[in-house]
Coordinates of C-alpha atoms and ligand atoms in Angstrom, one line a residue:
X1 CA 15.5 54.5 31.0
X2 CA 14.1 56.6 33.9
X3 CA 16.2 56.2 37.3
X4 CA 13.0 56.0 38.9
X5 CA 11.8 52.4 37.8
X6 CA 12.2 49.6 40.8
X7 CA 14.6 47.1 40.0
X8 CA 11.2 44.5 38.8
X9 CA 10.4 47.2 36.5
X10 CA 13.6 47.3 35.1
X11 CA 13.6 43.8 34.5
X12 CA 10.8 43.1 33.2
X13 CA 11.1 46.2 30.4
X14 CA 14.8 44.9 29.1
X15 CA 13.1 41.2 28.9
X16 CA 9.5 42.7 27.1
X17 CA 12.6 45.1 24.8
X18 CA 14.7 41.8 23.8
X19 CA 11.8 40.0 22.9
X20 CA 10.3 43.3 20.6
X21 CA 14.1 42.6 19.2
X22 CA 14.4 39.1 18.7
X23 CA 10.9 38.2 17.3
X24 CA 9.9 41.7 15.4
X25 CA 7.2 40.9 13.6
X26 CA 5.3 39.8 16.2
X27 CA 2.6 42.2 17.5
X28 CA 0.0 39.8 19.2
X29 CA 3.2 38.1 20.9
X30 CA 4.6 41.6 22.0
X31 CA 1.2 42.6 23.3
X32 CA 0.9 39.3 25.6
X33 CA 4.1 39.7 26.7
X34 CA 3.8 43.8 27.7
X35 CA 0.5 42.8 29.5
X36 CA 2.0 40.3 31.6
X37 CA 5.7 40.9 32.4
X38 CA 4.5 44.7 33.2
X39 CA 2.5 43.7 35.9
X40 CA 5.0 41.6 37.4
X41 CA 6.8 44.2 38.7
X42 CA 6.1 44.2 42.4
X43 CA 7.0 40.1 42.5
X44 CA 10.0 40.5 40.7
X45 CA 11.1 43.5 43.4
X46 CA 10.6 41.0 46.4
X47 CA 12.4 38.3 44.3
X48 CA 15.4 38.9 43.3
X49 CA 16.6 35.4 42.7
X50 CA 13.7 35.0 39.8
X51 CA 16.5 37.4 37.8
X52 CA 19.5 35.8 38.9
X53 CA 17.8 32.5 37.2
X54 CA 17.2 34.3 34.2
X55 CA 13.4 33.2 34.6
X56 CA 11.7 36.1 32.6
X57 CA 13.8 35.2 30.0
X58 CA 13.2 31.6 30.0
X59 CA 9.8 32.5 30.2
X60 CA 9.1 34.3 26.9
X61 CA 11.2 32.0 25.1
X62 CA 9.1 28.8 23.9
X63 CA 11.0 24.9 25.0
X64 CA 9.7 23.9 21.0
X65 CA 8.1 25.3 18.4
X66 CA 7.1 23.2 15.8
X67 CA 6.2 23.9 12.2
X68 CA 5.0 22.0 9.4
X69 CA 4.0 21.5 5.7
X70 CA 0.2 20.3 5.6
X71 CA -0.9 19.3 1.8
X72 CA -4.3 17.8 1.3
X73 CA -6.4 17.9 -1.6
X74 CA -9.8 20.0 -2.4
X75 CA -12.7 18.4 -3.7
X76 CA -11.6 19.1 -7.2
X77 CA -9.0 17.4 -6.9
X78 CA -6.6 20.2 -6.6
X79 CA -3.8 20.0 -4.3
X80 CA -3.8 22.7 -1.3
X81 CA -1.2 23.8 1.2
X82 CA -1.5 24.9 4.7
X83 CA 1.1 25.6 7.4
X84 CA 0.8 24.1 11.2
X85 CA 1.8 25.4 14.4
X86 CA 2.3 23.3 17.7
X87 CA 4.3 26.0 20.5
X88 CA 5.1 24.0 22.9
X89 CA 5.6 26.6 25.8
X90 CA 6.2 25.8 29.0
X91 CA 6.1 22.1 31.0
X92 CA 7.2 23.2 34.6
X93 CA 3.6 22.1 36.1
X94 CA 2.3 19.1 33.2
X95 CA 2.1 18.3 30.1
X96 CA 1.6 21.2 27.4
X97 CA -1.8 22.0 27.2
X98 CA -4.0 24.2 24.9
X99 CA -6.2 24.1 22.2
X100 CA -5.6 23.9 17.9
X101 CA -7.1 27.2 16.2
X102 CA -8.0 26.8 12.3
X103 CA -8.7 30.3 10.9
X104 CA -6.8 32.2 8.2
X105 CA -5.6 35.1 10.1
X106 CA -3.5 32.2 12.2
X107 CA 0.4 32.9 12.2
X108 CA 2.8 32.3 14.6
X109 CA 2.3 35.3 16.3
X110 CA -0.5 34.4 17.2
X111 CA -0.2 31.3 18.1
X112 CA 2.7 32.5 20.4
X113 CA 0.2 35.2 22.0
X114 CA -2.3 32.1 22.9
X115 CA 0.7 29.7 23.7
X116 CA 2.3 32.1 26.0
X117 CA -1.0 33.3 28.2
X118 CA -2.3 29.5 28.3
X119 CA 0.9 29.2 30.6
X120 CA -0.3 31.5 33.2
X121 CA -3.9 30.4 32.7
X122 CA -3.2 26.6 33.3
X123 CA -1.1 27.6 36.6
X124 CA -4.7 29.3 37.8
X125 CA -6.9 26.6 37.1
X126 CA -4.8 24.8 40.1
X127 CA -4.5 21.7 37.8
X128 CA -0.7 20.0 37.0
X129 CA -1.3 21.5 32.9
X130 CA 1.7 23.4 31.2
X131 CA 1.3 25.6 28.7
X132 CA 1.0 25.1 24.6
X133 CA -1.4 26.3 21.8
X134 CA -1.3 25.3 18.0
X135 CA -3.1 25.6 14.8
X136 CA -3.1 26.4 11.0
X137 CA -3.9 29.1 8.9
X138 CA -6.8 26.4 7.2
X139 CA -10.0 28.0 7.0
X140 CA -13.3 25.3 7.8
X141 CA -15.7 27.8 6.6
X142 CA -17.0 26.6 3.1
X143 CA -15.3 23.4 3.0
X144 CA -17.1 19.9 2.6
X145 CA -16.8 17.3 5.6
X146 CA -14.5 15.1 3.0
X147 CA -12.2 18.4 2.9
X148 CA -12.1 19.4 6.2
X149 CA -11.4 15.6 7.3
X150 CA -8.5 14.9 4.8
X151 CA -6.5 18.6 6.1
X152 CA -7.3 17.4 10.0
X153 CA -5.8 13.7 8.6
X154 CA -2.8 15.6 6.9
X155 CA -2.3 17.7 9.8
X156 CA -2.1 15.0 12.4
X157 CA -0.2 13.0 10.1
X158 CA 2.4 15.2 11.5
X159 CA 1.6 16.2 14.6
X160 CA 1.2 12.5 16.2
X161 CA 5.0 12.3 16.7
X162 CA 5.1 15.5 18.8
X163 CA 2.0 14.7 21.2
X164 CA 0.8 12.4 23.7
X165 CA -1.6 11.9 27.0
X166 CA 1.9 12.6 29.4
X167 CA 3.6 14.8 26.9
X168 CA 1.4 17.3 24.5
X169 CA -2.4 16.9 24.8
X170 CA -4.0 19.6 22.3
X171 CA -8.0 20.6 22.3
X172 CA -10.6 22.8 20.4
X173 CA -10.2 26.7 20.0
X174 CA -11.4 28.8 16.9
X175 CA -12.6 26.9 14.0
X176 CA -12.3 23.4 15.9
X177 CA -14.9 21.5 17.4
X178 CA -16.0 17.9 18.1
X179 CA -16.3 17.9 13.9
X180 CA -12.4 18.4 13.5
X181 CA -11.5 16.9 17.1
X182 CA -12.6 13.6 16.3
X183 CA -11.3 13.3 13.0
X184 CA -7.5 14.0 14.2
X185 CA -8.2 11.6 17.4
X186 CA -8.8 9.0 14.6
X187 CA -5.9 9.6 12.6
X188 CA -4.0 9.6 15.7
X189 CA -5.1 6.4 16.6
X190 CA -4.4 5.0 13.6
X191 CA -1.3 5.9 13.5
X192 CA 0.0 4.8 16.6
X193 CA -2.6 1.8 17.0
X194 CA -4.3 1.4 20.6
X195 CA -6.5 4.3 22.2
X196 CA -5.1 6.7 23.9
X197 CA -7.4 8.8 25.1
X198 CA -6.1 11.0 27.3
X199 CA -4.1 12.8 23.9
X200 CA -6.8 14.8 23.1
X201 CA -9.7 16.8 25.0
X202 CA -12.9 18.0 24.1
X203 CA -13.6 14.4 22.3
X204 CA -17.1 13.1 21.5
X205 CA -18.7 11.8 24.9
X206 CA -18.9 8.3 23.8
X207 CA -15.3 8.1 23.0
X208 CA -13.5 9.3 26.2
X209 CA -15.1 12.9 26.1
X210 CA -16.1 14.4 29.7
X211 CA -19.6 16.3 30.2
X212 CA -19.8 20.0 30.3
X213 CA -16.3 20.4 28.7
X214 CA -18.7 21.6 25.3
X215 CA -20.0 24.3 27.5
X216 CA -17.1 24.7 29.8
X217 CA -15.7 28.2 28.9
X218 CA -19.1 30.1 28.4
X219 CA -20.3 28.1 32.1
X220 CA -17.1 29.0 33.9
X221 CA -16.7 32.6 32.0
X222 CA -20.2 33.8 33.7
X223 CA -19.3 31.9 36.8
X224 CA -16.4 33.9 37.3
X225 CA -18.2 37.2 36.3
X226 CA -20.9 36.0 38.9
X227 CA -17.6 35.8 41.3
X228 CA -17.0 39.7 40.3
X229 CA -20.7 41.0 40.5
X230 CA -21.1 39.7 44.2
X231 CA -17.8 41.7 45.6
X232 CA -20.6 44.8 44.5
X233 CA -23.6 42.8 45.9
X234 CA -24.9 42.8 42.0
X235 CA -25.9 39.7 40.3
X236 CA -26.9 38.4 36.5
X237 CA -30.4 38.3 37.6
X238 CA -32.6 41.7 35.3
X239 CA -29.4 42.6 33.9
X240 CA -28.6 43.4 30.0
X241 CA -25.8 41.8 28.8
X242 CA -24.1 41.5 25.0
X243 CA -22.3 38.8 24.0
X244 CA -20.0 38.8 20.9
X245 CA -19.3 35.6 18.7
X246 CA -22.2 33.0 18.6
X247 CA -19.6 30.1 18.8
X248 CA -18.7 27.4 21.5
X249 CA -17.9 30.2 24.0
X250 CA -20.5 32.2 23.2
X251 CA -23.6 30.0 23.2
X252 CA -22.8 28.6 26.5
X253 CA -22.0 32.0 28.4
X254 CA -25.5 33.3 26.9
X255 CA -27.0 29.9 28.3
X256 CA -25.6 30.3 31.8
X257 CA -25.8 34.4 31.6
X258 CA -29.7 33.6 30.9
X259 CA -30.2 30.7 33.4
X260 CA -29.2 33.3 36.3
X261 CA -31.8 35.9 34.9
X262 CA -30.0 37.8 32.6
X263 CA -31.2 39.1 29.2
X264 CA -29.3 38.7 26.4
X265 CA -29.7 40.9 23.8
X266 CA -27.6 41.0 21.3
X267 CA -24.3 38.1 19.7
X268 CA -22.4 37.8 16.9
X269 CA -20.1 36.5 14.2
X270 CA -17.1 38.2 11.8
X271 CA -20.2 39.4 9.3
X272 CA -21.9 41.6 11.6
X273 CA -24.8 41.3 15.1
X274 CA -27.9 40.8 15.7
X275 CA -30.0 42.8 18.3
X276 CA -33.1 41.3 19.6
X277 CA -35.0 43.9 22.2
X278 CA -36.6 40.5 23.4
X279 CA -33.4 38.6 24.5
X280 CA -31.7 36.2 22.1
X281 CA -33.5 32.9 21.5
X282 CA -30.6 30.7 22.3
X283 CA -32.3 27.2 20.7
X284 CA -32.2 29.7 17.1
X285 CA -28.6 30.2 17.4
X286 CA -27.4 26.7 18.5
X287 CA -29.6 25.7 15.4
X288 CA -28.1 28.0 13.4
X289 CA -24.4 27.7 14.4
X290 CA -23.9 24.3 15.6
X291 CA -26.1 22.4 13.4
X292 CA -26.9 24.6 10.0
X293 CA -23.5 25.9 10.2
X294 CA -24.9 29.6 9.0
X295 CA -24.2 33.1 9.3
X296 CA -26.1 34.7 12.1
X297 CA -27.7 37.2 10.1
X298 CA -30.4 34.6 9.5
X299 CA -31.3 34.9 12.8
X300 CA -33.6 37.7 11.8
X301 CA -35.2 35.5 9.2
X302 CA -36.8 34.0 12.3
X303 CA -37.3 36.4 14.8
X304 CA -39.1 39.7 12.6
X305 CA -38.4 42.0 15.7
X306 CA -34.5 41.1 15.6
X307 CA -32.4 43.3 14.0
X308 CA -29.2 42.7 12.1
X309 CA -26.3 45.1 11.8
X310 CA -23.5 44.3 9.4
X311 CA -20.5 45.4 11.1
X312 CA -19.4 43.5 14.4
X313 CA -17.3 45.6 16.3
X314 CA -20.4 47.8 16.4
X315 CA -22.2 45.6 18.7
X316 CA -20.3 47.2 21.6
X317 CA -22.4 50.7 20.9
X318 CA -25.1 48.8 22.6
X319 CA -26.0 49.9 26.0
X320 CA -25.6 47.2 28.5
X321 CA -24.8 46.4 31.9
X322 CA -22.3 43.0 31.1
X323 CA -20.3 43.1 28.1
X324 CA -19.0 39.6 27.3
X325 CA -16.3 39.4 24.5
X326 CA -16.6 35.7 23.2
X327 CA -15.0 36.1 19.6
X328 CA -11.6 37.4 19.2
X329 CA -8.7 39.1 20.1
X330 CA -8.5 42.7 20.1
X331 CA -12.2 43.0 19.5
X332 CA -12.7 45.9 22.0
X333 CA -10.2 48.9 21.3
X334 CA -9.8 52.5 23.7
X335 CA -12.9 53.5 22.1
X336 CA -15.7 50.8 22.6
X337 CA -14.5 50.6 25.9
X338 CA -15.3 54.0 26.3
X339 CA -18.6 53.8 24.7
X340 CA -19.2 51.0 27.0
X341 CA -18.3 52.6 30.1
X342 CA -20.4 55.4 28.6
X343 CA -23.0 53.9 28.7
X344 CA -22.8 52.1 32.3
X345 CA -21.3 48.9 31.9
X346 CA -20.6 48.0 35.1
X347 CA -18.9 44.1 34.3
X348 CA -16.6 43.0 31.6
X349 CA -15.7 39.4 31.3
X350 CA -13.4 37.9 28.9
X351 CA -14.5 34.5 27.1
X352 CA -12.0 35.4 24.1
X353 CA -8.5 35.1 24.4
X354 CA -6.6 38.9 24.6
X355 CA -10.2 40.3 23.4
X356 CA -9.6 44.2 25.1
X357 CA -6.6 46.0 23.8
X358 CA -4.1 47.4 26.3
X359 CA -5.8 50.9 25.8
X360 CA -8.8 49.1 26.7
X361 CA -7.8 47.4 29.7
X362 CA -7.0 50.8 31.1
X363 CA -10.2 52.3 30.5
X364 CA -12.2 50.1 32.2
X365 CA -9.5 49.9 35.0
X366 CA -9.8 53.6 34.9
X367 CA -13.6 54.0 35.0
X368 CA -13.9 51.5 38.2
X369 CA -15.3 48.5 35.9
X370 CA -14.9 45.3 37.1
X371 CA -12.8 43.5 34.7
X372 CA -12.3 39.8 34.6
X373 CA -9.2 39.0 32.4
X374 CA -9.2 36.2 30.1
X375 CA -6.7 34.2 31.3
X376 CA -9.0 34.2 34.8
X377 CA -12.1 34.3 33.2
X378 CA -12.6 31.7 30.5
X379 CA -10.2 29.0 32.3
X380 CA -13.0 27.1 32.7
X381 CA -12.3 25.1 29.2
X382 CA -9.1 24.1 30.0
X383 CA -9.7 23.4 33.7
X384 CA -12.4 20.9 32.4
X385 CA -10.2 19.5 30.1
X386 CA -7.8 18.9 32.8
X387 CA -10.7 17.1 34.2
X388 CA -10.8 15.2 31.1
X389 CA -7.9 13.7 31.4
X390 CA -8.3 12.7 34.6
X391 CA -11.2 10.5 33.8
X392 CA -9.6 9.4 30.7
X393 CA -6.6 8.2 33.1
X394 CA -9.1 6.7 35.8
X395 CA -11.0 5.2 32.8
X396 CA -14.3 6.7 34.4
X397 CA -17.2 9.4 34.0
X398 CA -18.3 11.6 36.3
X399 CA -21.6 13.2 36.1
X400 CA -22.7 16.6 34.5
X401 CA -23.5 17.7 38.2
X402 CA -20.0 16.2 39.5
X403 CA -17.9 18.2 37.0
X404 CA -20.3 21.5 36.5
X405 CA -19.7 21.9 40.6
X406 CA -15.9 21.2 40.4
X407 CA -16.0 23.7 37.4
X408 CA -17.9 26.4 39.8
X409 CA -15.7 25.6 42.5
X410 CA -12.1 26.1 40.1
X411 CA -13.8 29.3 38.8
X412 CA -14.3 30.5 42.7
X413 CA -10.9 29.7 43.5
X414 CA -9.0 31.5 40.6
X415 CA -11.1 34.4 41.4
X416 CA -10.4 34.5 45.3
X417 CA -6.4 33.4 44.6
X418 CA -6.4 36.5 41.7
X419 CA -8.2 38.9 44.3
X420 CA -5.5 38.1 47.3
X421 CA -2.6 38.2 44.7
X422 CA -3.6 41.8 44.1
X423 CA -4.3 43.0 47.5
X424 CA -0.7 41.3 48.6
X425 CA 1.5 42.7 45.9
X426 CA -0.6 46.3 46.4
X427 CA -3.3 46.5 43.8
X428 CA -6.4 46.1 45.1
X429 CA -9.6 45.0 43.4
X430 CA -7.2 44.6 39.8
X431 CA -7.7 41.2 38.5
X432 CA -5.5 41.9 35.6
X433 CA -2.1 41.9 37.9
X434 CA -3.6 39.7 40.3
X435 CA -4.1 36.7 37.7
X436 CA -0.6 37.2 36.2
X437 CA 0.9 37.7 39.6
X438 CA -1.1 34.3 40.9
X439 CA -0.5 32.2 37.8
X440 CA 3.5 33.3 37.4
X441 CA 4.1 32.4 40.7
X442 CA 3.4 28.5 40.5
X443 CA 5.4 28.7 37.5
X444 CA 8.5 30.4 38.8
X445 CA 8.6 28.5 41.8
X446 CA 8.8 25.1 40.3
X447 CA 11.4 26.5 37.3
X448 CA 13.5 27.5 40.1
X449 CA 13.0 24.1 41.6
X450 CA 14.3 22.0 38.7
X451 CA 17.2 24.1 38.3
X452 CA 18.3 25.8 34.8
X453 CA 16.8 24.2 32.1
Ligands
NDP1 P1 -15.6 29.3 17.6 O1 -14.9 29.0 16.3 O2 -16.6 28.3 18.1 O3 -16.4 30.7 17.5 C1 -15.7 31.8 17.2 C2 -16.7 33.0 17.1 O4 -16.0 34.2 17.0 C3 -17.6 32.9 15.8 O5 -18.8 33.5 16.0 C4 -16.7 33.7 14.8 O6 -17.5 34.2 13.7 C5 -16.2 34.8 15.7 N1 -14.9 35.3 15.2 C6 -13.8 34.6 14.9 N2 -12.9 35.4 14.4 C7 -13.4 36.6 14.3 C8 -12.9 37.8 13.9 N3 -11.7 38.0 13.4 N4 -13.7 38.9 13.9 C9 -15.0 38.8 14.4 N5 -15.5 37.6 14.9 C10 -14.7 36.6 14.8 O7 -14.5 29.6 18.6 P2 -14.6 29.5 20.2 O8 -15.9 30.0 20.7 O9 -14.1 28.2 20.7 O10 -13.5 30.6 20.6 C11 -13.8 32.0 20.8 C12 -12.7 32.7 21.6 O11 -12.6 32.0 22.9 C13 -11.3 32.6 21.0 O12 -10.6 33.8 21.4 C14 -10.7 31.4 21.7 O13 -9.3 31.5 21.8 C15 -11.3 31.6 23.1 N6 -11.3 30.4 24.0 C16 -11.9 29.3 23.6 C17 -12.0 28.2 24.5 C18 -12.7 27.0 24.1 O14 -12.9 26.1 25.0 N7 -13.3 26.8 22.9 C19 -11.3 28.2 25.7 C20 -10.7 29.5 26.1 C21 -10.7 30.6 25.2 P3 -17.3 33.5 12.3 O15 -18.0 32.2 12.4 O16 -17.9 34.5 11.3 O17 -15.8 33.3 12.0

């Protein structure tokens, strides 16, 4: 260890070692935790009573994690076996809070990766959320309604003892939607009898959901990129943009990114892109995607001057002036980022959680891009689900106008708050350090409140 490090620095790289110790086979965990405690540094300096509390190492470690056996069987009548995830992270501000992710690739890893930035994210939004994410390595693609509703039934079977509107309240991520959401709120509710609403977000409007919280994260993502563009004097309006991923994030940033002018020209899914030199024809992906449930190559089937190219991560060869990752993480490695800044991208926004690898991050940091992190950028789901369970609690709706403008407004504030965290702790204009400086703080100041714990 260098002599030169501060003593924040120091800190923060025996904590990020212990954990590479503890948890070794853990690479999207490690890479979350690198990212963040790293840029902690100048806080941790000026706060020497955050180490004396131990709190980095509080931090990284989660209050609960939960795993569980969940059997259902296949329309053949064979018996299958999935595991589930709950992390229960971190409750210093509210209840845990973050979304349920059904893919294959899920382990808990990854889960830990999306648990641990969701605590820093929730902080941002401003809203009394703490920090959680779950899932299961089940895959939804392929499988019949009956299927997919007897693993959400098996799964919640479980799950209902460890969640709760004041306690645990899990949403939608990756593979789960209204489909899957409503069938676990209905096993929940049969389990414990009554209707707690507030136990779930991103319900059905007519049972408790809240407007705008479908198109929440792709709204608020290009909000906050709109936030970005105007510290330039740019805006969305002529500008090219490409969005990866054609799911719930992605269709609503490439509705809002085209409301404000912008064309679209090319999305995605794990098969490959599609380029359409006449801007994407959003009503032929929501078609497509949210109703058809189909790849996206069929896009092309309707539009003959669309083009489809079968590998995904190629999609970032094409030149644009906004690059939105919607999809995954680590979907944008050192060299598309330098293909992209290449070719002039002047804005990066994440809508994907952990989308740009750390190489990534510092090419575009390098090259002057503006770079809106994820756990700033695409906020805007949870924030709305925080809104969510407020009208769940008031037993009341507000309007899609009401809670699209508290949406714009949260999205304003977390990029004003990230901004003056950066510029105080001396990095100016670096969202990346700003968010994690603005979201930690919240944090550690109310774990240093309720003592150790
Ligand atoms: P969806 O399941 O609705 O869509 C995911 C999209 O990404 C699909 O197009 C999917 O393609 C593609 N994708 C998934 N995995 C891969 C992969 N390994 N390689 C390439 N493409 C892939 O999920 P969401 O839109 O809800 O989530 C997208 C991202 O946004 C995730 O990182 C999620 O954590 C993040 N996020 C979501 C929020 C929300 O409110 N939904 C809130 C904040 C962040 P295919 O269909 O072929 O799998």
């Amino acid at each position: 260890m260098s002599l030169t490090l501060t003593a924040g620095q120091k800190y923060a790289h025996e904590v990020y070692e212990a954990v590479v110790r503890r948890d070794p086979g853990e690479p999207e965990f490690h890479q979350a935790v690198y990212e963040i405690l790293h840029s902690l540094a100048p806080v941790l300096d000026q706060h020497p009573e955050f180490a004396q509390a131990g709190l980095l190492e509080r931090l990284v470690e989660p209050e609960r994690i939960i795993m569980f056996r969940v059997p259902w069987v296949d329309d053949q009548g064979n018996v299958r076996v999935n595991r589930g995830f709950r992390v229960q992270f971190n409750s210093a501000i509210g209840p845990y809070k973050g979304g349920l992710r059904f893919h294959p690739t899920v382990n808990l890893s990854i889960i830990k990766f999306l648990g641990f930035e969701q605590i820093f994210k929730n902080s941002l939004t401003g809203l009394p959320i703490g920090g959680g994410k779950g899932g299961s390595d089940f895959d939804p693609k392929g499988k019949s309604d009956g299927e997919v509703m007897r693993f959400c039934q098996s799964f919640m079977t479980e799950l209902y003892r460890h969640i709760g509107p004041d306690i645990d309240v899990p949403a939608g991520d990756i593979g789960v939607g209204a489909r899957e959401i409503g069938y676990m709120f209905g096993q929940y509710r049969r389990i414990r009898g009554g209707n707690e609403a507030g136990v779930f977000t991103g319900k059905g409007i007519d049972y408790g959901g809240s407007l705008v919280r479908k198109e929440a994260t792709g709204y608020g993502l290009v909000y906050f990129v709109e936030e970005m563009l105007k510290t330039r004097g740019e805006s969305f309006a002529g500008k090219t943009v490409v969005v990866s991923g054609s799911g719930n994030v992605a269709i609503y940033a490439i509705e809002k990114a085209q409301q404000l002018g912008a064309r679209v020209v090319a999305c995605s899914d794990s098969g490959g892109y599609v380029y359409d030199p006449d801007g994407i024809r959003l009503d032929t992906v929501k078609r497509l995607k949210e109703v058809e449930r189909k790849r996206i190559s069929e896009y092309v089937n309707h539009h003959p001057k669309a083009t489809y190219h079968p590998d995904c991560r190629d999609i970032w060869n094409i030149p644009c002036h906004i690059a939105l990752p919607c999809a995954t993480q680590n979907e944008i490695d050192k060299k598309a980022a330098e293909t992209l800044a290449a070719n002039g991208v002047i804005a990066v926004g994440e809508g994907a959680n952990m989308p740009s690898t750390l190489e990534a991050i510092d090419v575009f940091l390098g090259k002057g891009v503006l770079f809106g992190p994820a756990k700033a950028a695409n906020a805007g789901g949870v924030a709305v689900s925080a809104l969510e369970m407020s009208q769940n609690s008031m037993r009341f709706s507000w309007t899609f106008e009401e809670v699209d403008a508290k949406l714009k407004q949260i999205m304003t504030n977390i990029h004003r708050n990230s901004l003056e965290a950066a510029e105080a702790y001396g990095h100016p204009g670096n969202l990346v350090v700003g968010a994690n400086i603005a979201g930690f703080l919240k944090v550690a100041r109310i774990m240093l409140a309720n003592g150790i714990i």
